[in-house]
XYZ file of N, CA and C in Angstrom:
669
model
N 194.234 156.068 94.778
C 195.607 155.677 94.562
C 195.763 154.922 93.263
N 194.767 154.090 92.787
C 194.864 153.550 91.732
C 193.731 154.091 90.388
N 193.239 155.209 90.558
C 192.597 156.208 89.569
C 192.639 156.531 88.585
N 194.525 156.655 88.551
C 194.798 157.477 87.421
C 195.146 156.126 86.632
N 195.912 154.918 86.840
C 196.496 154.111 86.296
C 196.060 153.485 84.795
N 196.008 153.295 84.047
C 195.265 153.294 83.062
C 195.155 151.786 82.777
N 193.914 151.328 82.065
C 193.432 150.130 81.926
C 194.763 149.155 80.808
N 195.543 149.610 80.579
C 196.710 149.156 79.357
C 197.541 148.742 80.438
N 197.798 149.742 81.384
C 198.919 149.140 82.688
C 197.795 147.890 83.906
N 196.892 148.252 83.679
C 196.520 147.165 84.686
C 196.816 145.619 83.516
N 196.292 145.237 82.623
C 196.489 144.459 81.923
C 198.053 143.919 82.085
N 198.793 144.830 81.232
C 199.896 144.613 81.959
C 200.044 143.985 83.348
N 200.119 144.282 84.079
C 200.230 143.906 85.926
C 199.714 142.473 85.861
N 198.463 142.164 85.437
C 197.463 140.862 84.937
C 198.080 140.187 84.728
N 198.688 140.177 83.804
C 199.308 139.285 82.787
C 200.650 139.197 83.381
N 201.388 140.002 84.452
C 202.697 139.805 84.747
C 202.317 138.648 85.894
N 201.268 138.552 86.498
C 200.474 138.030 87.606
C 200.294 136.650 87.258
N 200.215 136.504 86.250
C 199.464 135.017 85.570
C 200.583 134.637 84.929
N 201.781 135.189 84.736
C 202.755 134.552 84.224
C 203.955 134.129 84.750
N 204.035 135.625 86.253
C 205.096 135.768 87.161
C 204.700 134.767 88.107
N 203.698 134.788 88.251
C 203.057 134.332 90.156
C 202.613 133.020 90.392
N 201.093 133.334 89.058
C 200.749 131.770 88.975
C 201.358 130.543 88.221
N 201.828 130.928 87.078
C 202.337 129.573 86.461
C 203.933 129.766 87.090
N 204.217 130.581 87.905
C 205.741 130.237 88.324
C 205.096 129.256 89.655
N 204.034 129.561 89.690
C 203.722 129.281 91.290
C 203.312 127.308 91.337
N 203.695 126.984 89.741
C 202.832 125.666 89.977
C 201.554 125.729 88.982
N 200.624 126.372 88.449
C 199.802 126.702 88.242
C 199.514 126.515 86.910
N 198.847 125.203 86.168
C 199.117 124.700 85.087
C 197.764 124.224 84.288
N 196.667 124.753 85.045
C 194.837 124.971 84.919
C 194.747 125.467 84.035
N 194.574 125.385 82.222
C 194.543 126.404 81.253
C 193.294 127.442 81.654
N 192.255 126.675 81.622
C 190.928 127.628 82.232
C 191.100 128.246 83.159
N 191.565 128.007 84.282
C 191.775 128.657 85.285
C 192.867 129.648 85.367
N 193.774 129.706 84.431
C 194.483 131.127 83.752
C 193.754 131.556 83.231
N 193.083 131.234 81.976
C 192.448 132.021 81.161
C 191.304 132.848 82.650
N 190.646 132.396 83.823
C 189.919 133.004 84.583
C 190.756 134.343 84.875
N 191.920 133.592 85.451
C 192.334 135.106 86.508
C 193.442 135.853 85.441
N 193.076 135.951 84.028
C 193.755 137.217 83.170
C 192.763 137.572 82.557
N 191.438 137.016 82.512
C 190.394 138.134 81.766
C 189.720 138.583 82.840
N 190.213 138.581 84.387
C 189.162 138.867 85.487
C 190.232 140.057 86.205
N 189.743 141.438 86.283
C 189.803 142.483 86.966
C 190.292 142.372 88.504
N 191.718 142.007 88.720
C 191.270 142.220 90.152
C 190.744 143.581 90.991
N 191.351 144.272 90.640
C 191.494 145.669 90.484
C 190.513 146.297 90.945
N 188.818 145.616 89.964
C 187.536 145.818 90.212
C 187.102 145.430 91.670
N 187.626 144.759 92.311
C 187.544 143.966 93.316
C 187.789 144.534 95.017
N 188.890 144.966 94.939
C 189.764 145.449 96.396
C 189.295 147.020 96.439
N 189.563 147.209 97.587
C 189.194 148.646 98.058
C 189.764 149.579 97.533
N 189.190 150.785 96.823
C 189.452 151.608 95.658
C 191.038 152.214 96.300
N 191.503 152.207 97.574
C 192.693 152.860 97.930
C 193.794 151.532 97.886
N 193.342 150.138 97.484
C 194.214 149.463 96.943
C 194.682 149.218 95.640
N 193.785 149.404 94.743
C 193.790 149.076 93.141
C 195.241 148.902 92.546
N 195.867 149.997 92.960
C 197.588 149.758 92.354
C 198.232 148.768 93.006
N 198.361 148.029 93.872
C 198.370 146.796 94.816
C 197.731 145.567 94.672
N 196.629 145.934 93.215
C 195.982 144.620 92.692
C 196.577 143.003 92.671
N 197.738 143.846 91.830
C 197.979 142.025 91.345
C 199.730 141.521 92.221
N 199.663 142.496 93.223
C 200.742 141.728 93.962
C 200.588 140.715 94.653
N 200.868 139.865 95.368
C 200.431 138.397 95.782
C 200.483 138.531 97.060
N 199.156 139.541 97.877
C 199.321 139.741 99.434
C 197.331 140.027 99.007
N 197.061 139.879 100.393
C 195.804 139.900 101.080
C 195.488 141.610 100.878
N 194.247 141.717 100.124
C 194.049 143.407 100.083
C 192.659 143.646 100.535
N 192.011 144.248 101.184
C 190.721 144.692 101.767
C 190.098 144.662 100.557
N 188.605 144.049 100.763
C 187.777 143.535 99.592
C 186.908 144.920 99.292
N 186.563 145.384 98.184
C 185.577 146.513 97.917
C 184.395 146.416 98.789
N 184.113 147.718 99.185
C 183.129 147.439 100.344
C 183.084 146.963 101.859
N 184.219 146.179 101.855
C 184.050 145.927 103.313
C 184.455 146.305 104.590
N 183.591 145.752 105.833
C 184.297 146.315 106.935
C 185.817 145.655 106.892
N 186.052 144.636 106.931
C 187.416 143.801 106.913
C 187.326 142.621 106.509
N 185.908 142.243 105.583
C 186.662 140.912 104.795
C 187.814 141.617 103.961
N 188.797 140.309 103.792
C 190.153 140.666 102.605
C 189.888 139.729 101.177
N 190.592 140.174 100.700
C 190.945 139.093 99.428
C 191.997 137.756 99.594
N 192.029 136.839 99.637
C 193.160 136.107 99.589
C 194.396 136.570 98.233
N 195.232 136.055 98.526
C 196.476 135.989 97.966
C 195.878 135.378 96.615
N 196.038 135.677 95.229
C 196.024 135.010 94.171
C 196.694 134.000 93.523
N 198.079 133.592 94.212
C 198.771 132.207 94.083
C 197.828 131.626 95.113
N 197.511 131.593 96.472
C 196.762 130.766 97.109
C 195.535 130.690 97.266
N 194.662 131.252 96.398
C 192.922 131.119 95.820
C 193.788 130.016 94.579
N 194.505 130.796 93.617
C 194.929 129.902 92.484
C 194.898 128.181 92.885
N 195.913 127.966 93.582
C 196.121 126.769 94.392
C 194.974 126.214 95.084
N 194.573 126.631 95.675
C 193.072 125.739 96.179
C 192.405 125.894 95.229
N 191.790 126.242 94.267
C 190.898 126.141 92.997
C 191.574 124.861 92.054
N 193.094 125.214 91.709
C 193.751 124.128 90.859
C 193.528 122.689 91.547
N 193.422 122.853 93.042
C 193.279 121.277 93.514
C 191.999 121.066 93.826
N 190.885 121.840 93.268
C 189.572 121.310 93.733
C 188.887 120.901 92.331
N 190.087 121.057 91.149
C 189.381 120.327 90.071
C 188.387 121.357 90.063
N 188.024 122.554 89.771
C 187.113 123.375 89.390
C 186.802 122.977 87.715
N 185.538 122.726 87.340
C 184.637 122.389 86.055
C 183.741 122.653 85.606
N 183.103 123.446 84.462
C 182.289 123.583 83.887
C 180.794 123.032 84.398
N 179.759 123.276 84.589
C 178.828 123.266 84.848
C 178.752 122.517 86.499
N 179.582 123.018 87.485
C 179.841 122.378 89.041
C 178.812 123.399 89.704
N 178.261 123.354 90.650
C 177.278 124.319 91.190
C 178.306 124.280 92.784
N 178.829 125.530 92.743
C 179.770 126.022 93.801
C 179.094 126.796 94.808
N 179.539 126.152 96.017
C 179.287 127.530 97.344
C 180.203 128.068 97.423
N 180.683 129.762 97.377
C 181.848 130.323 97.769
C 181.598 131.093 98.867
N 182.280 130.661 100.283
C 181.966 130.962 101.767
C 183.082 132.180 101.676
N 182.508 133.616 102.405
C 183.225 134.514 101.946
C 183.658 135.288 101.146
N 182.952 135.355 100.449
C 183.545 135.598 98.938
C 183.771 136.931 98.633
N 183.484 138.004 99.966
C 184.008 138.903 99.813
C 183.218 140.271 98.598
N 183.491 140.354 97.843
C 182.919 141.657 97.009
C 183.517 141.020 95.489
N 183.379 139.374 95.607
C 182.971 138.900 94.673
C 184.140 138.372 93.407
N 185.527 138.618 93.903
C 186.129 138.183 92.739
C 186.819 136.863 92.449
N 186.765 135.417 93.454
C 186.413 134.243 93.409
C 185.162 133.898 92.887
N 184.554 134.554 92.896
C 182.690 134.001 92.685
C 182.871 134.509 90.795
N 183.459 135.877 90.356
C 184.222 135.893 89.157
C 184.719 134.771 88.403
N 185.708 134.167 89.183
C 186.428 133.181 88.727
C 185.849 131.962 88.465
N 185.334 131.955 89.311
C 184.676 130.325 88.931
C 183.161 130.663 88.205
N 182.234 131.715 87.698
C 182.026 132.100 86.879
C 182.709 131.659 85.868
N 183.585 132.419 85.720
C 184.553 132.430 84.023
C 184.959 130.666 83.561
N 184.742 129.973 84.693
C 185.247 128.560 84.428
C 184.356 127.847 83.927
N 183.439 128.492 84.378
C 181.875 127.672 83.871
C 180.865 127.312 85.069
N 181.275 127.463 85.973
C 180.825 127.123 87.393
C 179.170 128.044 87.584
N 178.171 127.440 88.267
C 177.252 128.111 88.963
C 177.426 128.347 90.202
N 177.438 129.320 90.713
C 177.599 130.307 91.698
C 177.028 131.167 92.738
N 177.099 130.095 93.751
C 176.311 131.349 95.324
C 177.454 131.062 96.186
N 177.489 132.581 95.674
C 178.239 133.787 96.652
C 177.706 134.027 98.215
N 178.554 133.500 99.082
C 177.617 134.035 100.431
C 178.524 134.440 101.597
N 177.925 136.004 102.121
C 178.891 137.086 102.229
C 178.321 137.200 103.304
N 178.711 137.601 104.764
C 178.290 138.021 106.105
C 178.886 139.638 106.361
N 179.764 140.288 105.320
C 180.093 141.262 105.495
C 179.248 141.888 104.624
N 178.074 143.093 105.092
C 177.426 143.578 104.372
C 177.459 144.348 103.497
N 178.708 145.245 103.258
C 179.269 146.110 102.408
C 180.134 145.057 101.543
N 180.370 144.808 101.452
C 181.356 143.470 100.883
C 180.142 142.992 99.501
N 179.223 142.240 100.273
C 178.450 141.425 99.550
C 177.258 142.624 98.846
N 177.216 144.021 99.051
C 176.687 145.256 97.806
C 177.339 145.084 96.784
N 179.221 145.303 97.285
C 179.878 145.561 96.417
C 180.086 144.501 95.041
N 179.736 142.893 95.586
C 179.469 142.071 95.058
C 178.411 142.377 93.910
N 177.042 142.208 94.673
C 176.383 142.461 93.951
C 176.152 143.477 92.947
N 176.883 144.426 92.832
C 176.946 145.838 91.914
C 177.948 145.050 90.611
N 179.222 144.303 91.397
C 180.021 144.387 90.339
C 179.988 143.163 89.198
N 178.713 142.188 89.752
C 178.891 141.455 89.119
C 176.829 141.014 88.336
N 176.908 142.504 88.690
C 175.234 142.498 87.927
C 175.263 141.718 86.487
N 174.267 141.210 86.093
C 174.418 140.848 84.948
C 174.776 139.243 84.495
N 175.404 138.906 85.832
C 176.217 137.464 85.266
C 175.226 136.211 85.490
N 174.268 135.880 85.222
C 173.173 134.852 85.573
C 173.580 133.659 86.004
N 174.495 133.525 86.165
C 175.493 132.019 86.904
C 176.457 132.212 88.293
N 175.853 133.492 88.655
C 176.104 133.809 90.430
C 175.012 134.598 91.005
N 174.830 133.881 92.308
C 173.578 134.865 93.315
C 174.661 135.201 94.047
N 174.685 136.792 94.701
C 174.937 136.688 96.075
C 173.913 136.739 97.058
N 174.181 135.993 98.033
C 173.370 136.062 99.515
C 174.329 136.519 100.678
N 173.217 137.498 101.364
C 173.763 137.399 102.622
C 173.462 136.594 103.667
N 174.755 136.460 104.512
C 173.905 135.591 105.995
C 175.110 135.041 106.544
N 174.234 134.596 107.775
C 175.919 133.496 108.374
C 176.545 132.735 107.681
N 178.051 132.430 107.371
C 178.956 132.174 106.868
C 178.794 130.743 107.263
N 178.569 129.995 108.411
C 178.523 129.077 108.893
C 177.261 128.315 108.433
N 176.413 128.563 108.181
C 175.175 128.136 107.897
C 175.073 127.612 106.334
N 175.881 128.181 105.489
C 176.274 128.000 104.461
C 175.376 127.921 103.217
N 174.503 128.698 103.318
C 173.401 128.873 102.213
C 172.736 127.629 101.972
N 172.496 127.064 103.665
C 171.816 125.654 103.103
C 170.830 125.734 102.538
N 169.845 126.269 102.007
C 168.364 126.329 101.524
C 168.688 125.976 99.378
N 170.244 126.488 99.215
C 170.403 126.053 97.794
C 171.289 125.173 97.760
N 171.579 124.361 98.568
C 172.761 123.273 98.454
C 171.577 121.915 97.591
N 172.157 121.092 97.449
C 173.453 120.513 97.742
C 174.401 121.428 96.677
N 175.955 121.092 97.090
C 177.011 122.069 96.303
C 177.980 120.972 95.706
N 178.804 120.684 94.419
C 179.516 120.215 94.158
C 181.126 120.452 94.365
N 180.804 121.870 94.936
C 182.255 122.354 94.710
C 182.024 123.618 96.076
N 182.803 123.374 97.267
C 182.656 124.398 98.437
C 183.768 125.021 98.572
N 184.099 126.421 98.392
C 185.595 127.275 98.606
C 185.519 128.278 99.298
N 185.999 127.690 100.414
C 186.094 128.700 101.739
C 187.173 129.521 101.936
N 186.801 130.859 101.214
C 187.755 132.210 101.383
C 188.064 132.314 102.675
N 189.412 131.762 103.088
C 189.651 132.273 104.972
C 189.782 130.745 105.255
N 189.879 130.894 107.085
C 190.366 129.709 107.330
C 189.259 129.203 108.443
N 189.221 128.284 109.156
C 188.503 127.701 110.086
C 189.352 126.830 111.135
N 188.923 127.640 111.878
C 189.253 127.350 113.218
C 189.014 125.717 114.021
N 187.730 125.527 113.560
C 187.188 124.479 113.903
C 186.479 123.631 112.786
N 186.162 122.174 112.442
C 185.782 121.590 111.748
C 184.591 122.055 110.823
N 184.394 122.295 109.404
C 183.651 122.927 108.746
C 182.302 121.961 108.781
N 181.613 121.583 109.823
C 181.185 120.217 109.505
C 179.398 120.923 108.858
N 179.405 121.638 109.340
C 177.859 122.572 108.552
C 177.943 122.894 107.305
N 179.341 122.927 106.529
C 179.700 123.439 105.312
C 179.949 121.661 104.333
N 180.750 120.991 104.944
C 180.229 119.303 104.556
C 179.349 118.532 104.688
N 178.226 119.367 105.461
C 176.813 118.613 104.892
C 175.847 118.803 104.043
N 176.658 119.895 103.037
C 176.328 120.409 102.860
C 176.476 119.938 100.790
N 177.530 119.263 100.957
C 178.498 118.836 99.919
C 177.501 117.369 98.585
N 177.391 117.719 97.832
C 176.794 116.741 97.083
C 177.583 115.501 97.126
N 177.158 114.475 95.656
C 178.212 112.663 96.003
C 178.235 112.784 94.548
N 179.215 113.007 93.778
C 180.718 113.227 94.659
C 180.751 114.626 94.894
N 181.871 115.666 95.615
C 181.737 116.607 95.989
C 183.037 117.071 96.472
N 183.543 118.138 96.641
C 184.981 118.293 97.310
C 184.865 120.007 97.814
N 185.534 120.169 98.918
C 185.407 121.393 99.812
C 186.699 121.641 100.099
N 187.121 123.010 99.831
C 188.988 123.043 99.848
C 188.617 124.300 100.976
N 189.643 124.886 101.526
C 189.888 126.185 102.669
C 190.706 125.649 102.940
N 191.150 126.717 104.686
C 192.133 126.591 105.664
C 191.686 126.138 106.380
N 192.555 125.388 107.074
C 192.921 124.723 108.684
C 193.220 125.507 109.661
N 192.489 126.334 110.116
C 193.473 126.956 111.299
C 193.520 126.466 112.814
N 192.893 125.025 112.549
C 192.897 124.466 113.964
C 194.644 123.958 114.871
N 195.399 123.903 113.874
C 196.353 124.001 114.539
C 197.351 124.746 114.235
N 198.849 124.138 113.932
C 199.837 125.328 113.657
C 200.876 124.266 113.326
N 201.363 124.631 111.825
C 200.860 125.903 111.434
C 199.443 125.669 110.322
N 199.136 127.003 110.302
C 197.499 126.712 109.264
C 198.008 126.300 107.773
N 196.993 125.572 107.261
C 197.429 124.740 106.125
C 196.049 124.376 105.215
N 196.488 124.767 103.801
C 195.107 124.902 102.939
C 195.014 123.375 102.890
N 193.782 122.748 103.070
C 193.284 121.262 102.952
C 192.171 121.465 101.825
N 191.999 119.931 101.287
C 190.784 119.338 100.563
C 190.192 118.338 101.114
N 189.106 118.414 101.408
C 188.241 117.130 101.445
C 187.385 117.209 100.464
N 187.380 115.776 100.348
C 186.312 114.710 99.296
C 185.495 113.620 99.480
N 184.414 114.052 99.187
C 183.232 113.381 99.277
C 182.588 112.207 98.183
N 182.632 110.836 98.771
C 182.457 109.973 97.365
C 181.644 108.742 98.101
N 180.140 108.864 97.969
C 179.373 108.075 99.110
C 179.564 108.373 100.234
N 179.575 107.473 101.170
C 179.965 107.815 102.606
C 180.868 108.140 103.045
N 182.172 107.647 102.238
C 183.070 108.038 102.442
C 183.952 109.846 102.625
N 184.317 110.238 103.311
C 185.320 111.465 103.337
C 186.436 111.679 103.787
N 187.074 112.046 102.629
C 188.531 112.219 102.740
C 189.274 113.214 103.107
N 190.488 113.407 103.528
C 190.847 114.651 103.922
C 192.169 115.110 103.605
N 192.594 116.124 103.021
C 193.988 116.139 102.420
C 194.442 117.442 102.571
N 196.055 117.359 102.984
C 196.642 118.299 103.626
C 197.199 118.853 101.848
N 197.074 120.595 101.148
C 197.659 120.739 100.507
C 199.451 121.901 100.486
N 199.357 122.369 100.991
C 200.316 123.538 101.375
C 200.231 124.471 102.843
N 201.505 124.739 103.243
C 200.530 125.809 104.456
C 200.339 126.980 103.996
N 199.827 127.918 104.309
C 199.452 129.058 104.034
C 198.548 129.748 105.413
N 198.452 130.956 105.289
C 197.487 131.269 106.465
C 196.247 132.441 105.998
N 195.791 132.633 106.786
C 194.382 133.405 106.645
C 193.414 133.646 107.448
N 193.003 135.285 107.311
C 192.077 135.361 108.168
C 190.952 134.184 109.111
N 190.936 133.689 110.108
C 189.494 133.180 109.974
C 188.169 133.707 109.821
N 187.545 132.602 108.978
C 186.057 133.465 109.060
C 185.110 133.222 110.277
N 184.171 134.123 110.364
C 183.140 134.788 111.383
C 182.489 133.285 111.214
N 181.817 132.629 112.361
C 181.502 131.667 112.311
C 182.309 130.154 112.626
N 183.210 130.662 112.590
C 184.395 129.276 112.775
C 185.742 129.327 113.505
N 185.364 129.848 114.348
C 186.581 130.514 115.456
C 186.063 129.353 116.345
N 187.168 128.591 117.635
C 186.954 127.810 118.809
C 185.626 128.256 119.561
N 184.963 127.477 119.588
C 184.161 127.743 120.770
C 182.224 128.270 119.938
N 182.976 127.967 118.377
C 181.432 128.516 117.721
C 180.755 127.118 117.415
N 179.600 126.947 117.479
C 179.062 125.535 117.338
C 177.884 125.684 116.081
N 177.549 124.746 115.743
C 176.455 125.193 115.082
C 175.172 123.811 115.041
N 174.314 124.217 115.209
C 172.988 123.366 115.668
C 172.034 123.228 114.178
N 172.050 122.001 113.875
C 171.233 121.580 112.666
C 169.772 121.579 113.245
């Protein structure tokens, strides 16, 4: 569906995206524009979405059984409030077939990608060969690639059902972890921040989203 479209009109679309969506949307991160207009979404979503790239809805991630993409005003928005920076060593939970793990790439960020959808996290790895400042791993989503933490920067594609507390122990000092809330209603993108012992917790917009595998009521997880 999106085959024939030619690389001059996707640009186009890009750039209507980053001008229409995100900076109408609030969105005032120079780097973090400059990320999501030199970054492909296109490359990203399931080849029968591509012309559907840069509209501002949830599109099936390349490769997968049913991870999605988030919305690009609301990845935008949780990235703009997690203070994303140059040399931050990021966990991205979900990340799908890789085009958050892109982004914070392009920002300067080091990058593990960690994907429980196995077609998802190929497609990852194919599309982003080459970039020496992202691994992807597979594995439980919940578990959170503890073996390379600590993480300065945690962005949980999707929402959680229940307290991310395996994914905040995960968190360096200082440290900050943005996602969804879906423990109650309505679901609502939060930040917490980590500064010594202390952790904070902050309500930013609602929004909603898949939950991820691993963080639905009733999933626990044993250190």
């Amino acid at each position: 569906m999106g085959a024939h479209i030619s690389a001059e009109t996707m640009l186009d679309r890009r750039l209507h995206m980053v001008n229409g969506q995100l900076r109408a949307g609030g969105i005032v991160d120079k780097a973090l524009l400059t990320a999501f207009l030199e970054t492909p979404r296109q490359r990203f979503v399931a080849p029968e979405y591509e012309s559907l790239a840069y509209l501002d809805r949830q599109l099936l991630a390349r490769g997968a059984a049913k991870r999605k993409l988030m919305e690009p005003l609301t990845l935008a928005r949780m990235l703009q409030a997690a203070m994303v920076v140059a040399g931050d060593r990021a966990l991205d939970v979900g990340g799908g077939s890789g085009y958050c793990a892109a982004l914070l790439d392009a920002v300067g960020a080091k990058v593990v990608m960690l994907e429980s959808d196995l077609g998802a996290a190929a497609a990852a790895r194919a599309e982003l060969k080459g970039r020496a400042n992202i691994v992807v791993v597979e594995g439980s989503l919940d578990r959170g690639a503890a073996d390379r933490g600590p993480f300065d920067l945690i962005v949980v594609e999707g929402a959680f059902a229940i307290s991310p507390d395996s994914l905040l122990a995960l968190l360096a000092d200082p440290a900050r972890l943005v996602g969804v809330d879906a423990s109650g209603e309505p679901s609502q993108a939060v930040l917490y921040e980590k500064i010594g012992a202390a952790l904070s917790r902050r309500t930013l917009f609602e929004t909603a989203a898949d939950t991820l595998d691993g963080f639905q009521p009733g999933v626990s997880f044993a250190f």
